[in-house]
mmCIF file of C-alpha atoms and ligand atoms in Angstrom:
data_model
loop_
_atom_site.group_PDB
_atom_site.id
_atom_site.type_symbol
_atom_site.label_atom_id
_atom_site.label_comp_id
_atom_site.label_asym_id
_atom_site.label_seq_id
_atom_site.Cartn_x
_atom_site.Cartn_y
_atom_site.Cartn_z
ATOM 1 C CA UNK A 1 0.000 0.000 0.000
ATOM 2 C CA UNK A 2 1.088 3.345 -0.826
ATOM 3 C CA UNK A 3 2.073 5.934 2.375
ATOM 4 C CA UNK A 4 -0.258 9.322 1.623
ATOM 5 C CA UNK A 5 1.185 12.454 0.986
ATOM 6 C CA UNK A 6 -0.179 15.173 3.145
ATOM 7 C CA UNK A 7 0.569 18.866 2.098
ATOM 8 C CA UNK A 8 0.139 21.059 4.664
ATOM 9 C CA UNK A 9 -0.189 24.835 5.020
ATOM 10 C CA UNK A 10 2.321 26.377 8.154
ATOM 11 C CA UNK A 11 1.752 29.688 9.629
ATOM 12 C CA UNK A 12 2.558 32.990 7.752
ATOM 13 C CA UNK A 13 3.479 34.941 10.916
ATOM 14 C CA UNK A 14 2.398 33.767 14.260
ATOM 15 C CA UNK A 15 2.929 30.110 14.939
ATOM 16 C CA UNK A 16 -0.521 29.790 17.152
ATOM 17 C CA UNK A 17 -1.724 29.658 13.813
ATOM 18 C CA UNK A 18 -0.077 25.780 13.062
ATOM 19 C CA UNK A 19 -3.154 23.897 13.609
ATOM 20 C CA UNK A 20 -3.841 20.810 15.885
ATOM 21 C CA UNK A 21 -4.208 18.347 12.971
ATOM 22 C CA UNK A 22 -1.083 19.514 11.313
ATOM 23 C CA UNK A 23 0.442 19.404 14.694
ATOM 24 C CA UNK A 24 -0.606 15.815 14.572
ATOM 25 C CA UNK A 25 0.169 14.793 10.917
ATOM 26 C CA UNK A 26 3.790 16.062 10.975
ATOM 27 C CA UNK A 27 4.251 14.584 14.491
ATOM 28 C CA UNK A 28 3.065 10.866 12.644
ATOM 29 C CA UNK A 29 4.831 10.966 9.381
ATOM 30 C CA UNK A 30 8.096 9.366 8.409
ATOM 31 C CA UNK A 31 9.638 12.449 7.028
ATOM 32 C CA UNK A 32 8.713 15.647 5.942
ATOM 33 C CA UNK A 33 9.960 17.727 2.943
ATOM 34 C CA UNK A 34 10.455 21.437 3.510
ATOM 35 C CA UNK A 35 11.885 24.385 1.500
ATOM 36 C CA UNK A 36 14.266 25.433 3.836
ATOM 37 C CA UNK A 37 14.894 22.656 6.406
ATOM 38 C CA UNK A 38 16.461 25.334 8.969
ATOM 39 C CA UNK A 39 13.171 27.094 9.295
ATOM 40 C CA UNK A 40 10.923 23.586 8.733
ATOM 41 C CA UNK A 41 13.053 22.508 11.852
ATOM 42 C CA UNK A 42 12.691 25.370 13.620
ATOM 43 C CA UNK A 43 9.110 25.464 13.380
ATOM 44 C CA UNK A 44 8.776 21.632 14.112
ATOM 45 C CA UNK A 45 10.943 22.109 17.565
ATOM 46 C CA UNK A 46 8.494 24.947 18.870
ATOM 47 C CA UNK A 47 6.186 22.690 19.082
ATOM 48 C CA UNK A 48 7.827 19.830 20.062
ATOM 49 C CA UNK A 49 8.155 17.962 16.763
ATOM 50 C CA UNK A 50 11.232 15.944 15.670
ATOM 51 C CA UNK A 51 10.983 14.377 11.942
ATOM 52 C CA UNK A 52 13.880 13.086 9.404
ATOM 53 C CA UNK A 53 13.733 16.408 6.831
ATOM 54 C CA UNK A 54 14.297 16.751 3.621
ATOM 55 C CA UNK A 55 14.668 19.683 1.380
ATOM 56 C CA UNK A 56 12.721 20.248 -1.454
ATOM 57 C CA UNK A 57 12.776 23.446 -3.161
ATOM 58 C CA UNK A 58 13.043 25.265 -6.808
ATOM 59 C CA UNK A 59 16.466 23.925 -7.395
ATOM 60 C CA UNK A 60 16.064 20.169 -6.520
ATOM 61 C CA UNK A 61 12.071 19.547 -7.114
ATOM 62 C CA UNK A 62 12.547 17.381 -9.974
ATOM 63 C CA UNK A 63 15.204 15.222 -8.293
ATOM 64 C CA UNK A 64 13.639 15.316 -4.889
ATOM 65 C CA UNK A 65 9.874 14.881 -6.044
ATOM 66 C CA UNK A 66 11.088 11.322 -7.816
ATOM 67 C CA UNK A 67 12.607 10.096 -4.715
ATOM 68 C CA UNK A 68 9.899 11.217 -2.558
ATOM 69 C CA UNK A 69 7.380 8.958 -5.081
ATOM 70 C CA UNK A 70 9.925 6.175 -4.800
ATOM 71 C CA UNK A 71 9.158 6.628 -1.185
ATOM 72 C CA UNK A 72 4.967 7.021 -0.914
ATOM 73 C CA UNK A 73 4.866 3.871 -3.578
ATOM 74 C CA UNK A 74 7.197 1.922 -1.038
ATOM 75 C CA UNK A 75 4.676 2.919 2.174
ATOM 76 C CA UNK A 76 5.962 6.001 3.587
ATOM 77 C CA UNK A 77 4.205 8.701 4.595
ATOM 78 C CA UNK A 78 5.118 12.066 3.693
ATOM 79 C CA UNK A 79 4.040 15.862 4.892
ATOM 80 C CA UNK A 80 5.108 18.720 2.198
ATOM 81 C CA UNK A 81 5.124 22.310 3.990
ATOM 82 C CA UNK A 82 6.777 25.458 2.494
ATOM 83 C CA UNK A 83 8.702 27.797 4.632
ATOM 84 C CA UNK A 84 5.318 29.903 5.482
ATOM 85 C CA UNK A 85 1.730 29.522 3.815
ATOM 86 C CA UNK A 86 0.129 26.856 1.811
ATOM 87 C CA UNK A 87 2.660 24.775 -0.368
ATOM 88 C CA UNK A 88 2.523 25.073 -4.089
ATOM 89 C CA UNK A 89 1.331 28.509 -3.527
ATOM 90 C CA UNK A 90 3.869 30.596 -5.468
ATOM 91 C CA UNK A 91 5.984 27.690 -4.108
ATOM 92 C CA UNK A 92 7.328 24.622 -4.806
ATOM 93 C CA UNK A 93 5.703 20.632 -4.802
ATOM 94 C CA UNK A 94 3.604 21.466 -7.949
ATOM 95 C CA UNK A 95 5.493 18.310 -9.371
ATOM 96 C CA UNK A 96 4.865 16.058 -6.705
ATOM 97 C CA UNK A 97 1.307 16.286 -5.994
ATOM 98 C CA UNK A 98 1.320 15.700 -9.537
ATOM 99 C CA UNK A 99 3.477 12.333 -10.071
ATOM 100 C CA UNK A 100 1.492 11.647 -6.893
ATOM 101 C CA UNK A 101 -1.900 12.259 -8.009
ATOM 102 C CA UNK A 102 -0.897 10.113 -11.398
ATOM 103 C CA UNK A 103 0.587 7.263 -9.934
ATOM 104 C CA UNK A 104 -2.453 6.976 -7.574
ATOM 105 C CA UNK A 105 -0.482 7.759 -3.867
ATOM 106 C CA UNK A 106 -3.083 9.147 -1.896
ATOM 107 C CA UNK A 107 -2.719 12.966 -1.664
ATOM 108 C CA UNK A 108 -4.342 14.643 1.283
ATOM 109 C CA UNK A 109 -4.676 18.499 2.644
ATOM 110 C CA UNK A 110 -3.853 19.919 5.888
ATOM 111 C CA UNK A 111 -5.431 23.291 5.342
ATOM 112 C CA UNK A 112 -4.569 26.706 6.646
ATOM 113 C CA UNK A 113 -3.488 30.093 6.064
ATOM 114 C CA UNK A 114 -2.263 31.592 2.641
ATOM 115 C CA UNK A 115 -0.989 35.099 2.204
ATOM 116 C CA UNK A 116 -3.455 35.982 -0.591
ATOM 117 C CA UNK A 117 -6.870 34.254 1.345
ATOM 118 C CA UNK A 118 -5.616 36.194 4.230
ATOM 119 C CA UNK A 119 -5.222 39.758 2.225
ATOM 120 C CA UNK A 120 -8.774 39.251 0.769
ATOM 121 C CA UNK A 121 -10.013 38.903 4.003
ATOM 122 C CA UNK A 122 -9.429 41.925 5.553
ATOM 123 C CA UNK A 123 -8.774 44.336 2.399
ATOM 124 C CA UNK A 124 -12.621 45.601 2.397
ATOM 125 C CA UNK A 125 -12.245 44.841 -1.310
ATOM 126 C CA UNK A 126 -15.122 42.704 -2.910
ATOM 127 C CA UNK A 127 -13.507 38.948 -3.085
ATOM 128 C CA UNK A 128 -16.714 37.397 -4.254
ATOM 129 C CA UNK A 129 -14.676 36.733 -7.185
ATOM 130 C CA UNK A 130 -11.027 36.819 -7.654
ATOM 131 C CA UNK A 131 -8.034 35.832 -9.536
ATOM 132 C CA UNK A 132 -4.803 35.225 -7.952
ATOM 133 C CA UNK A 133 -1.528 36.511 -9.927
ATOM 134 C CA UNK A 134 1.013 35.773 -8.049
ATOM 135 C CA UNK A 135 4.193 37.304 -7.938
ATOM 136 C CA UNK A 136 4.892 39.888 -11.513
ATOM 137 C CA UNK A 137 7.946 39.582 -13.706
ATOM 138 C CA UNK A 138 10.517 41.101 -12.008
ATOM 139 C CA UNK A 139 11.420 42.608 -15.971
ATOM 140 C CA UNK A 140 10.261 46.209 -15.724
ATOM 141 C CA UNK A 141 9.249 45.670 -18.985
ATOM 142 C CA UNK A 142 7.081 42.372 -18.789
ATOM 143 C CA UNK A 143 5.839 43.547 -15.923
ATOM 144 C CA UNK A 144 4.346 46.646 -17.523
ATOM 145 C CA UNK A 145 3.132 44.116 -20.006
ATOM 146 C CA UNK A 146 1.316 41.480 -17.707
ATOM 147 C CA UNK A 147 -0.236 44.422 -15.862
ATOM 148 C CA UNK A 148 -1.762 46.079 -19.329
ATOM 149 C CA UNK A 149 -3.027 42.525 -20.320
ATOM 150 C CA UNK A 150 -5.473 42.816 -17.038
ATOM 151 C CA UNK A 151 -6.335 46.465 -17.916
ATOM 152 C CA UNK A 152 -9.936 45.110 -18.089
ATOM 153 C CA UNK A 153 -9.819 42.437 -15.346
ATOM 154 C CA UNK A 154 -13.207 43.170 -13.550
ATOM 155 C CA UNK A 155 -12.454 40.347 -10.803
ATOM 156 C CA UNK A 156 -10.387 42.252 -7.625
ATOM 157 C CA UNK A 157 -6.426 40.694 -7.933
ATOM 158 C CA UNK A 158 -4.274 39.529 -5.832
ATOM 159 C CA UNK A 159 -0.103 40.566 -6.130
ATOM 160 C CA UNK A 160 2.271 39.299 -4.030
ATOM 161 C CA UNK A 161 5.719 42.098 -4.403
ATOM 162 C CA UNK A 162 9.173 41.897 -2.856
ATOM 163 C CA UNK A 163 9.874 44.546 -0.644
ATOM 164 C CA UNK A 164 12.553 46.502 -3.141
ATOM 165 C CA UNK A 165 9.904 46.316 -6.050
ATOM 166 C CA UNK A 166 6.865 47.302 -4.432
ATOM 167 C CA UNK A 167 7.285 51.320 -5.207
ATOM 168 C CA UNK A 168 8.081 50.229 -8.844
ATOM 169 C CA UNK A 169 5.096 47.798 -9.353
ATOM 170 C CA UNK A 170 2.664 50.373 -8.019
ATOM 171 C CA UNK A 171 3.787 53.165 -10.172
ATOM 172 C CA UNK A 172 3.530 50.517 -12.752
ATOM 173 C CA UNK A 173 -0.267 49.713 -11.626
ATOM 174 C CA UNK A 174 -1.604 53.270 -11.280
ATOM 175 C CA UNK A 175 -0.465 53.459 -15.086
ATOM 176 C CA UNK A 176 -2.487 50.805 -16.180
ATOM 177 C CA UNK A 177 -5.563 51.064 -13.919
ATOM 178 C CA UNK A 178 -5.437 54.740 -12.833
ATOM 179 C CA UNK A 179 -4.486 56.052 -9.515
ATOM 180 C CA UNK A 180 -7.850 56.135 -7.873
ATOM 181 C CA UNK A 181 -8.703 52.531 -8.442
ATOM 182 C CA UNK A 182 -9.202 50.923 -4.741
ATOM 183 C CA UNK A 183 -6.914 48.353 -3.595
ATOM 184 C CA UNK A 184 -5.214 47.290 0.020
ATOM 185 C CA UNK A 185 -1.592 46.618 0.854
ATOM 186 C CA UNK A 186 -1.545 43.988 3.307
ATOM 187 C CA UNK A 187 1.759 43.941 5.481
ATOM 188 C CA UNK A 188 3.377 41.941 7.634
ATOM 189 C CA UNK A 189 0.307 39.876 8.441
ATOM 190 C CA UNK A 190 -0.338 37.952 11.716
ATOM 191 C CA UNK A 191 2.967 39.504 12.956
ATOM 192 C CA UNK A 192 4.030 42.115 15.036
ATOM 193 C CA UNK A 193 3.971 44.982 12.122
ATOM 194 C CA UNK A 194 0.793 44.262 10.591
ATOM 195 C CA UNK A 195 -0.644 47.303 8.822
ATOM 196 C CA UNK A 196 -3.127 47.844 6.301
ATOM 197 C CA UNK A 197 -2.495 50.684 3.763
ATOM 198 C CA UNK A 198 -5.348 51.926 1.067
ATOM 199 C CA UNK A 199 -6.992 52.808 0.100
ATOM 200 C CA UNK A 200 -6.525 53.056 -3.379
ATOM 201 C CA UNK A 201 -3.009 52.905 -5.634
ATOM 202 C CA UNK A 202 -1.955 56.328 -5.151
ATOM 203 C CA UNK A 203 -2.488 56.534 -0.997
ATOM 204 C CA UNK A 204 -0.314 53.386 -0.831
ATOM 205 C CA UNK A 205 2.274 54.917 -3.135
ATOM 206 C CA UNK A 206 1.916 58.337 -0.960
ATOM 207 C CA UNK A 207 2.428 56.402 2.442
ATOM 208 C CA UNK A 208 5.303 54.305 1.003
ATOM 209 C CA UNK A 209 6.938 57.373 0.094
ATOM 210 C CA UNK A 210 6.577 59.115 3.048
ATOM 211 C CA UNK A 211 7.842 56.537 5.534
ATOM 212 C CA UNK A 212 10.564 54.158 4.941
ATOM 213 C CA UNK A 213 9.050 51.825 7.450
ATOM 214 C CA UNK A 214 6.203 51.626 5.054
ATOM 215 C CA UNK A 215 8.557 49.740 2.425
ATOM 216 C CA UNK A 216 9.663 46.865 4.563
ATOM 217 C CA UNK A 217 8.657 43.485 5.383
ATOM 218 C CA UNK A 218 6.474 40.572 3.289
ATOM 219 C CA UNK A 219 3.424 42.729 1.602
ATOM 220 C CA UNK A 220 0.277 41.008 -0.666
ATOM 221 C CA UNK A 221 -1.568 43.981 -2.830
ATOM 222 C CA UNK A 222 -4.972 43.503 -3.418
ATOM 223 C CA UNK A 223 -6.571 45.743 -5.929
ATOM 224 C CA UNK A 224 -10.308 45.779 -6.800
ATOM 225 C CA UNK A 225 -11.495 44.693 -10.560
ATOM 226 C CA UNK A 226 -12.680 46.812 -13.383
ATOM 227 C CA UNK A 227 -16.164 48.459 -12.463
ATOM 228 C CA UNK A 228 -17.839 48.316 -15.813
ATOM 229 C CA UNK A 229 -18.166 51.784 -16.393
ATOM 230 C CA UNK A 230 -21.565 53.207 -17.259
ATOM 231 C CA UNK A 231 -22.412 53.026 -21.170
ATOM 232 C CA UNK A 232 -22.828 57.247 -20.621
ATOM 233 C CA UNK A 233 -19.640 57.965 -19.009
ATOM 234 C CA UNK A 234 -17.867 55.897 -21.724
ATOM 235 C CA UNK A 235 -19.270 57.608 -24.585
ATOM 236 C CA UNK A 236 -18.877 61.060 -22.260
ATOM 237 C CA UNK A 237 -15.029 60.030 -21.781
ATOM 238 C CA UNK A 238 -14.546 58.945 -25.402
ATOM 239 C CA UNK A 239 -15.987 61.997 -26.331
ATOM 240 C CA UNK A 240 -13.637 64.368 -24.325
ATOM 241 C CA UNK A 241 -10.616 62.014 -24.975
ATOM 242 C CA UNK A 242 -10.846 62.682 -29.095
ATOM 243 C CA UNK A 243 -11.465 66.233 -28.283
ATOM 244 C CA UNK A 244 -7.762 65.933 -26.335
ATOM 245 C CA UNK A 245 -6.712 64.307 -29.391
ATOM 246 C CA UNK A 246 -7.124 66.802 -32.053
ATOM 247 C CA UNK A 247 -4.521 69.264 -30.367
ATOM 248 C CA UNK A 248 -2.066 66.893 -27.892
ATOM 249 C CA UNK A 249 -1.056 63.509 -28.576
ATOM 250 C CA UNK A 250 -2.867 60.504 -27.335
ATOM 251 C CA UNK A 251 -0.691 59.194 -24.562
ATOM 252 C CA UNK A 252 -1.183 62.796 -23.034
ATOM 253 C CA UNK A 253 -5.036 63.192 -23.911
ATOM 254 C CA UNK A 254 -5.763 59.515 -22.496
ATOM 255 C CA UNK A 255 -4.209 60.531 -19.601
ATOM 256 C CA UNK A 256 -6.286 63.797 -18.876
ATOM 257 C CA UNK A 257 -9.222 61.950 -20.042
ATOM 258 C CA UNK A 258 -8.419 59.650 -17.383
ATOM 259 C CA UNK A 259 -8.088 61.897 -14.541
ATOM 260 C CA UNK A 260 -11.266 63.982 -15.870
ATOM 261 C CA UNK A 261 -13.112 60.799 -16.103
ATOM 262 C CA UNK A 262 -12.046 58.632 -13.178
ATOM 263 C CA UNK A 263 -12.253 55.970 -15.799
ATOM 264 C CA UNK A 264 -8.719 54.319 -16.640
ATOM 265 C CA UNK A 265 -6.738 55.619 -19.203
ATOM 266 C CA UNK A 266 -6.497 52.141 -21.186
ATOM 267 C CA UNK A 267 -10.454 52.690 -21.825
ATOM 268 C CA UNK A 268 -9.055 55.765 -24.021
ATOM 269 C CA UNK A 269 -5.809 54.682 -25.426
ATOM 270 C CA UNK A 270 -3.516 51.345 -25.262
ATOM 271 C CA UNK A 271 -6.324 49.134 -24.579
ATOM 272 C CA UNK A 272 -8.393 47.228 -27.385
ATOM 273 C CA UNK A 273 -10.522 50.286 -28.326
ATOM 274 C CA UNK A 274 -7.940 53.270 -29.096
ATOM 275 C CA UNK A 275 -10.333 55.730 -28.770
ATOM 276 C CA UNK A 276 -12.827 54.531 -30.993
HETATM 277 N N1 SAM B 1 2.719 29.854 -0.150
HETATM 278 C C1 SAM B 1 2.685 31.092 0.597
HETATM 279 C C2 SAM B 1 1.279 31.335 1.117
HETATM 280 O O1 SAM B 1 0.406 30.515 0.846
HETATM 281 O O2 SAM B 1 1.068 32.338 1.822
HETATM 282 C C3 SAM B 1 3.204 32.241 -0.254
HETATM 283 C C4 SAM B 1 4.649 32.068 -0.596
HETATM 284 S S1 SAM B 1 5.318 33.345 -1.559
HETATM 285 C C5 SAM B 1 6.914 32.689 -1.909
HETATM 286 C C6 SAM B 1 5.746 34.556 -0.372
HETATM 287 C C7 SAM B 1 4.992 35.877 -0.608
HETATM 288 O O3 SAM B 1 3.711 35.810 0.013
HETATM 289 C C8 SAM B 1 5.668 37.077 0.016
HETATM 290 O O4 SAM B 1 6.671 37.610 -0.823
HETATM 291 C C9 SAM B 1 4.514 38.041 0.192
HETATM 292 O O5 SAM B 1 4.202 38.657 -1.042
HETATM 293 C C10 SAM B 1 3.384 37.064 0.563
HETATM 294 N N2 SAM B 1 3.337 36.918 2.030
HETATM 295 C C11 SAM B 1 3.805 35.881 2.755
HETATM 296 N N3 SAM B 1 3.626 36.106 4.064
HETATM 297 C C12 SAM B 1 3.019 37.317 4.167
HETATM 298 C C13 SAM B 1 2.595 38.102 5.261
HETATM 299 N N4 SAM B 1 2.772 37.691 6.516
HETATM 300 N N5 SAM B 1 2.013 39.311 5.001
HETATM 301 C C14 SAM B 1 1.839 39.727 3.732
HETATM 302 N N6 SAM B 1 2.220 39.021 2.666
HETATM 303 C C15 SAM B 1 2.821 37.836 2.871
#
C-alpha cells in the first residue's frame, strides 16, 4: 500500500496559527519535505516535533519529487510544507502532488493560512470573485506588459511584491488602472507589524513614500477589478478624450481623459478600443 502524501499549510506569521491536525500529521509521518529545512526545523521544535527532513525546493524539485514517489509507492508517509503559507502557492511541490496524483499515492490536505486568502479577508475589497496573480515579472518591462493585459480584469487581484519592487510595481499599476482605483496593501500579516495601507493605488504609493518603514517586510496587494463603467460615461469620456486628441497627442489626452473621467486611461488609449 502506498504511504499518503499530506501537504500542509504552516503559519505565515504567528505560529498559534499551526493547527492541531497539522500538529498531529507532521508529528506521525516518516519524514517531511520542507523548502528550507532550517526554518521547517525550527518550526517543528516549537512545538515539540522531531521528523527526518528533507529539502525540497526550486532547485532540486525534480530530483527530490522522484525520490519522494519512490518513497509514498514503497509505504511512507510524507508531509510537504513550504517555509510559510500553503505549499505550491507561489511555491514549490507542484510536481509532486502531480506524479502523486498520477501514480495513484493518496494525496491529502492539511489546510490553513495563505498570504493571498488572508489579504482578501481583511482588504474591504469585494472577493466574491477573484483571480490570484502571483508574484509579476521582475522585468520592468514584462511587468508593464502582464499588468496592461489585465487592464480590463473586472475580478479584484491579488499581487504578491518583494519589498525593493513594491514602489516600482505600483507606479507601474496606477499606469495601467489609474491612480484612484481601490486596492489594500496587506503587510506583515499575523505579525508584530501588521498594517493595512489603502486605500486606493496612489495613498499606498503616498504612504510608502513618506515613511521608509512603510517599504519593509512581506506585503500582498490587493486591488479591486474593473467596475464596468456606465455606457454614458464611456461615450462622455470617449468623447472628451478625441477632443484631447485633435490638439495633444494621445498618450497625453488619455491621460487627462483619465483623470477627468475617473475611468482608466487604457479605456481611451492602449487598450483594445484606441479611442474609438
Ligand atoms: N505559499 C505562501 C502562502 O500561501 O502564503 C506564499 C509564498 S510566496 C513565496 C511569499 C509571498 O507571500 C511574500 O513575498 C509576500 O508577497 C506574501 N506573504 C507571505 N507572508 C506574508 C505576510 N505575513 N504578510 C503579507 N504578505 C505575505
Amino acid at each position: 500500500m502506498a504511504g499518503t502524501l499530506w501537504v500542509i499549510a504552516t503559519p505565515i506569521g504567528n505560529l498559534e496559527d499551526l493547527s492541531p491536525r497539522a500538529r498531529t500529521v507532521l508529528a506521525a509521518v516518516d519524514a517531511v519535505l520542507a523548502e528550507d529545512t532550517r526554518r521547517t526545523r525550527a518550526l517543528l521544535a516549537s512545538v515539540g516535533i522531531e521528523r527526518p527532513l528533507l529539502s525540497l525546493h526550486e532547485h532540486n524539485e525534480r530530483k527530490r519529487s522522484n525520490e519522494a514517489l519512490a518513497r509514498l509507492q514503497g509505504g511512507e508517509s510524507l508531509a510537504l510544507v513550504s517555509d510559510a503559507g500553503t505549499p505550491l502557492i507561489s511555491d514549490p511541490g507542484f510536481r509532486l502532488v502531480r506524479a502523486a496524483r498520477e501514480v495513484g499515492v493518496p494525496v491529502r490536505p492539511v489546510p490553513g493560512p495563505s498570504a493571498a486568502i488572508v489579504a482578501l479577508s481583511v482588504a474591504g475589497i469585494p472577493c466574491e470573485r477573484f483571480c490570484f496573480e502571483g508574484f509579476l515579472p521582475a522585468a520592468p518591462i514584462r511587468r508593464k506588459a502582464r499588468l496592461s493585459e489585465l487592464a480590463h480584469e473586472t475580478r479584484t487581484m491579488v499581487f504578491f511584491e518583494a519589498p525593493q519592487r513594491i514602489e516600482a510595481m505600483l507606479e507601474d499599476a496606477m499606469a495601467v488602472f489609474g491612480e484612484r482605483r481601490r486596492a489594500c496593501l496587506a503587510r506583515e500579516l499575523c505579525k508584530l507589524h501588521e498594517t493595512l495601507l489603502g486605500p486606493d493605488l496612489l495613498a499606498i504609493a503616498e504612504r510608502l513614500r513618506l515613511d521608509p518603514e512603510q517599504r519593509l517586510g512581506e506585503m500582498t496587494l490587493v486591488v479591486a477589478g474593473l467596475d464596468e463603467p456606465e455606457p454614458r460615461a464611456m461615450a462622455e469620456g470617449k468623447r472628451l478624450y478625441r477632443l484631447l486628441a485633435t490638439e495633444l497627442p494621445p498618450a497625453r489626452a488619455a491621460k487627462l481623459a483619465a483623470s477627468f473621467t475617473g475611468l482608466p486611461r487604457a479605456c481611451f488609449y492602449g487598450g483594445d478600443g484606441d479611442g474609438d
